[in-house]
Amino acid sequence: MTGTPGAAATRDSETPQRSPPCSPSYDLTGKNKVVTVDGARVKLQIWDTAGQERFRSVTHAYYRDAQALLLLYDITNKSSFDNIRAWLTEIHEYAQRDVVIMLLGNKADVSSERVIRSEDGEMLAREYGVPFMETSAKTGMNVELAFLAIAKELKHRAGQQADEPSFQIRDYVESQKKRPSCCSFL
Ligand SMILES: Nc1nc2c(ncn2[C@@H]2O[C@H](COP(=O)(O)OP(=O)(O)OP(=O)(O)O)[C@@H](O)[C@H]2O)c(=O)[nH]1
């Protein structure tokens, strides 16, 4: 995961990827993750642009064919949040038109160093019409949910019948997500 486009998920393919530079508890870099959705197994192949954001041609290759993109910022780092708009513009230009995007404010466990309010993340997500939640790769808060929501959306799209109500990923995330237990002063 990165402070910028985090994970690109594609389904049912092989050959990951690279080793993570660090090992938070829920690091998933370079792994396939299988998520069970309504009894069906959905395999997510996860790619992390980690540390290569300055090489634009590299990151284009990462997300050009992705079906889903997790955009991460660090709630203790304002510039990571400010970069999100640029990434959304970039994604709009280069990613697949119907790519599933999710905005994640990571490091929610370190509320004492928080500089980005949860409401700011929510407002940005609303502006771009994408689901949002705060996560912690350290404690695992909302990490499984992020992948489950992506898997549900992709599975739903793959098997959607004409008369079936569409899956609303934003509503699902809002109903399931955990909020950080400790309130900050912001
Ligand atoms: N407390 C806390 N630390 C975290 C969390 N996520 C990552 N870290 C730590 O933050 C530091 C940076 O994590 P990275 O995963 O390398 O961040 P990155 O932005 O992806 O960095 P690159 O992969 O090099 O682009 C490491 O020391 C991690 O252990 C989190 O949710 N909470």
CSV table of C-alpha atoms and ligand atoms in Angstrom, one decimal:
chain,number,residue,atom,x,y,z
A,1,MET,CA,0.0,0.0,0.0
A,2,THR,CA,1.2,3.5,-0.6
A,3,GLY,CA,0.3,7.0,0.2
A,4,THR,CA,-1.0,7.2,-3.3
A,5,PRO,CA,-2.7,4.7,-5.6
A,6,GLY,CA,-2.5,1.7,-3.4
A,7,ALA,CA,-3.6,-1.6,-4.7
A,8,ALA,CA,-4.8,-2.5,-8.1
A,9,ALA,CA,-6.9,-5.6,-8.0
A,10,THR,CA,-7.4,-7.9,-10.9
A,11,ARG,CA,-9.1,-11.3,-10.8
A,12,ASP,CA,-7.9,-14.7,-11.6
A,13,SER,CA,-4.4,-14.1,-12.7
A,14,GLU,CA,-1.0,-15.2,-11.6
A,15,THR,CA,2.5,-13.7,-11.2
A,16,PRO,CA,2.9,-11.2,-8.5
A,17,GLN,CA,5.1,-8.8,-8.0
A,18,ARG,CA,7.5,-7.4,-5.4
A,19,SER,CA,8.4,-7.5,-1.8
A,20,PRO,CA,7.1,-4.9,0.6
A,21,PRO,CA,9.6,-2.5,2.1
A,22,CYS,CA,8.1,-2.9,5.6
A,23,SER,CA,5.8,-5.3,7.3
A,24,PRO,CA,2.8,-3.8,8.9
A,25,SER,CA,0.4,-6.5,10.2
A,26,TYR,CA,-1.9,-6.5,7.2
A,27,ASP,CA,0.6,-5.9,4.4
A,28,LEU,CA,-0.7,-7.6,1.3
A,29,THR,CA,1.8,-6.5,-1.2
A,30,GLY,CA,2.4,-9.0,-4.0
A,31,LYS,CA,-0.1,-11.5,-2.8
A,32,ASN,CA,-3.2,-13.0,-4.1
A,33,LYS,CA,-6.1,-12.7,-1.7
A,34,VAL,CA,-9.1,-14.9,-1.9
A,35,VAL,CA,-12.3,-13.4,-0.6
A,36,THR,CA,-15.5,-15.4,-0.2
A,37,VAL,CA,-18.5,-13.5,-1.5
A,38,ASP,CA,-21.9,-15.2,-1.1
A,39,GLY,CA,-20.3,-18.6,-1.1
A,40,ALA,CA,-18.2,-17.9,-4.2
A,41,ARG,CA,-14.4,-17.4,-4.1
A,42,VAL,CA,-13.1,-14.3,-5.7
A,43,LYS,CA,-9.4,-14.1,-6.2
A,44,LEU,CA,-7.9,-10.6,-6.0
A,45,GLN,CA,-4.4,-10.1,-7.4
A,46,ILE,CA,-2.9,-7.2,-5.5
A,47,TRP,CA,-0.3,-4.8,-6.9
A,48,ASP,CA,1.3,-2.1,-4.9
A,49,THR,CA,2.9,0.9,-6.7
A,50,ALA,CA,5.0,1.3,-3.5
A,51,GLY,CA,7.6,3.9,-3.8
A,52,GLN,CA,7.5,4.2,-7.6
A,53,GLU,CA,4.9,7.0,-7.8
A,54,ARG,CA,7.5,9.4,-9.2
A,55,PHE,CA,7.9,7.2,-12.2
A,56,ARG,CA,4.7,7.9,-13.9
A,57,SER,CA,5.2,5.4,-16.8
A,58,VAL,CA,5.5,2.7,-14.2
A,59,THR,CA,2.4,3.5,-12.3
A,60,HIS,CA,0.4,3.8,-15.6
A,61,ALA,CA,1.3,0.2,-16.2
A,62,TYR,CA,0.1,-0.7,-12.8
A,63,TYR,CA,-3.4,0.6,-13.1
A,64,ARG,CA,-4.1,0.7,-16.8
A,65,ASP,CA,-5.6,-2.8,-16.6
A,66,ALA,CA,-6.7,-2.8,-13.0
A,67,GLN,CA,-10.4,-3.5,-12.2
A,68,ALA,CA,-10.1,-1.7,-8.8
A,69,LEU,CA,-7.9,0.9,-7.3
A,70,LEU,CA,-7.4,1.6,-3.6
A,71,LEU,CA,-6.2,5.1,-3.1
A,72,LEU,CA,-4.4,5.5,0.2
A,73,TYR,CA,-3.3,8.6,2.1
A,74,ASP,CA,-1.8,8.8,5.5
A,75,ILE,CA,-4.0,10.7,8.0
A,76,THR,CA,-0.8,11.9,9.7
A,77,ASN,CA,0.6,13.3,6.5
A,78,LYS,CA,-1.1,16.3,4.8
A,79,SER,CA,0.8,16.1,1.5
A,80,SER,CA,-0.3,12.5,1.0
A,81,PHE,CA,-3.9,13.7,1.3
A,82,ASP,CA,-3.3,16.7,-1.0
A,83,ASN,CA,-1.8,14.3,-3.6
A,84,ILE,CA,-5.1,12.4,-3.9
A,85,ARG,CA,-6.7,14.9,-6.3
A,86,ALA,CA,-3.8,14.6,-8.7
A,87,TRP,CA,-4.1,10.8,-8.5
A,88,LEU,CA,-7.8,10.9,-9.2
A,89,THR,CA,-7.1,13.1,-12.3
A,90,GLU,CA,-4.5,10.7,-13.4
A,91,ILE,CA,-6.7,7.7,-12.9
A,92,HIS,CA,-9.5,9.4,-14.8
A,93,GLU,CA,-7.1,9.8,-17.7
A,94,TYR,CA,-5.4,6.4,-17.7
A,95,ALA,CA,-7.4,3.8,-15.9
A,96,GLN,CA,-10.3,1.8,-17.2
A,97,ARG,CA,-13.5,3.8,-17.4
A,98,ASP,CA,-15.4,1.6,-15.0
A,99,VAL,CA,-12.6,1.0,-12.6
A,100,VAL,CA,-13.8,0.6,-9.0
A,101,ILE,CA,-12.1,3.2,-6.8
A,102,MET,CA,-12.0,3.4,-3.0
A,103,LEU,CA,-10.4,6.1,-0.9
A,104,LEU,CA,-8.7,5.0,2.3
A,105,GLY,CA,-7.2,7.2,5.1
A,106,ASN,CA,-4.6,4.9,6.6
A,107,LYS,CA,-2.9,4.9,10.0
A,108,ALA,CA,-6.2,5.5,11.8
A,109,ASP,CA,-4.5,3.9,14.9
A,110,VAL,CA,-2.2,6.9,15.4
A,111,SER,CA,-4.9,9.5,16.3
A,112,SER,CA,-2.4,11.6,18.3
A,113,GLU,CA,-0.6,12.5,15.1
A,114,ARG,CA,-3.7,13.0,13.0
A,115,VAL,CA,-3.6,16.0,10.7
A,116,ILE,CA,-6.4,15.1,8.3
A,117,ARG,CA,-9.9,14.9,9.8
A,118,SER,CA,-12.1,12.0,9.0
A,119,GLU,CA,-14.6,14.5,7.6
A,120,ASP,CA,-12.1,15.8,5.1
A,121,GLY,CA,-11.6,12.3,3.7
A,122,GLU,CA,-15.4,11.9,3.6
A,123,MET,CA,-15.9,15.2,1.8
A,124,LEU,CA,-13.2,14.4,-0.8
A,125,ALA,CA,-14.7,11.0,-1.4
A,126,ARG,CA,-18.2,12.5,-1.8
A,127,GLU,CA,-16.9,15.0,-4.3
A,128,TYR,CA,-15.6,12.2,-6.5
A,129,GLY,CA,-18.4,9.7,-5.7
A,130,VAL,CA,-16.2,7.1,-4.3
A,131,PRO,CA,-16.5,5.0,-1.1
A,132,PHE,CA,-14.3,6.1,1.9
A,133,MET,CA,-13.1,4.7,5.1
A,134,GLU,CA,-10.2,5.0,7.5
A,135,THR,CA,-8.0,2.0,7.9
A,136,SER,CA,-5.1,0.8,9.9
A,137,ALA,CA,-2.6,-1.6,8.4
A,138,LYS,CA,-1.3,-2.0,12.0
A,139,THR,CA,-4.5,-3.1,13.7
A,140,GLY,CA,-6.3,-4.3,10.7
A,141,MET,CA,-9.2,-1.9,11.1
A,142,ASN,CA,-11.4,-2.0,8.0
A,143,VAL,CA,-8.7,-3.7,5.9
A,144,GLU,CA,-10.7,-6.9,5.3
A,145,LEU,CA,-13.8,-4.8,4.6
A,146,ALA,CA,-12.0,-2.8,1.9
A,147,PHE,CA,-11.1,-6.0,0.0
A,148,LEU,CA,-14.5,-7.6,0.7
A,149,ALA,CA,-16.3,-4.5,-0.7
A,150,ILE,CA,-14.1,-4.5,-3.8
A,151,ALA,CA,-14.7,-8.3,-4.3
A,152,LYS,CA,-18.4,-7.9,-3.9
A,153,GLU,CA,-18.6,-5.2,-6.4
A,154,LEU,CA,-16.5,-7.1,-9.0
A,155,LYS,CA,-18.5,-10.3,-8.5
A,156,HIS,CA,-21.7,-8.4,-8.8
A,157,ARG,CA,-20.6,-6.8,-12.0
A,158,ALA,CA,-19.5,-10.1,-13.4
A,159,GLY,CA,-22.7,-11.9,-12.8
A,160,GLN,CA,-25.3,-9.2,-12.8
A,161,GLN,CA,-28.7,-10.1,-14.2
A,162,ALA,CA,-30.8,-7.4,-15.8
A,163,ASP,CA,-33.6,-7.6,-13.2
A,164,GLU,CA,-31.2,-7.7,-10.3
A,165,PRO,CA,-30.8,-4.6,-8.1
A,166,SER,CA,-27.2,-3.3,-8.4
A,167,PHE,CA,-24.8,-3.6,-5.5
A,168,GLN,CA,-24.1,-0.2,-4.0
A,169,ILE,CA,-20.5,-0.2,-2.8
A,170,ARG,CA,-20.7,3.2,-1.1
A,171,ASP,CA,-23.8,2.2,0.9
A,172,TYR,CA,-22.2,-1.1,1.8
A,173,VAL,CA,-19.0,0.5,3.1
A,174,GLU,CA,-21.0,3.1,5.0
A,175,SER,CA,-23.0,0.4,6.7
A,176,GLN,CA,-20.1,-1.8,7.6
A,177,LYS,CA,-17.1,0.4,8.4
A,178,LYS,CA,-15.7,0.9,11.8
A,179,ARG,CA,-14.8,4.4,13.0
A,180,PRO,CA,-11.7,4.9,15.0
A,181,SER,CA,-12.6,4.5,18.7
A,182,CYS,CA,-10.7,7.4,20.0
A,183,CYS,CA,-11.7,10.9,19.1
A,184,SER,CA,-9.1,13.4,18.1
A,185,PHE,CA,-9.2,17.1,19.0
A,186,LEU,CA,-9.6,18.1,15.4
B,1,LIG,N1,1.0,3.0,13.0
B,1,LIG,C1,0.8,2.6,11.7
B,1,LIG,N2,1.9,2.5,10.9
B,1,LIG,C2,1.8,2.2,9.6
B,1,LIG,C3,0.5,1.8,9.1
B,1,LIG,N3,0.7,1.5,7.8
B,1,LIG,C4,2.0,1.6,7.5
B,1,LIG,N4,2.6,2.0,8.6
B,1,LIG,C5,4.1,2.2,8.8
B,1,LIG,O1,4.4,3.4,8.0
B,1,LIG,C6,5.7,3.2,7.4
B,1,LIG,C7,5.5,3.4,5.9
B,1,LIG,O2,4.8,2.3,5.4
B,1,LIG,P1,4.9,1.9,3.9
B,1,LIG,O3,3.9,0.8,3.6
B,1,LIG,O4,6.3,1.7,3.5
B,1,LIG,O5,4.4,3.3,3.2
B,1,LIG,P2,4.3,3.6,1.7
B,1,LIG,O6,3.7,4.9,1.6
B,1,LIG,O7,3.6,2.5,1.0
B,1,LIG,O8,5.8,3.6,1.3
B,1,LIG,P3,6.3,3.1,-0.1
B,1,LIG,O9,5.8,1.7,-0.2
B,1,LIG,O10,7.8,3.1,0.0
B,1,LIG,O11,5.7,4.0,-1.1
B,1,LIG,C8,6.1,1.9,7.9
B,1,LIG,O12,7.0,2.1,9.0
B,1,LIG,C9,4.9,1.1,8.2
B,1,LIG,O13,5.1,0.1,9.2
B,1,LIG,C10,-0.7,1.9,9.9
B,1,LIG,O14,-1.8,1.7,9.6
B,1,LIG,N5,-0.4,2.4,11.2
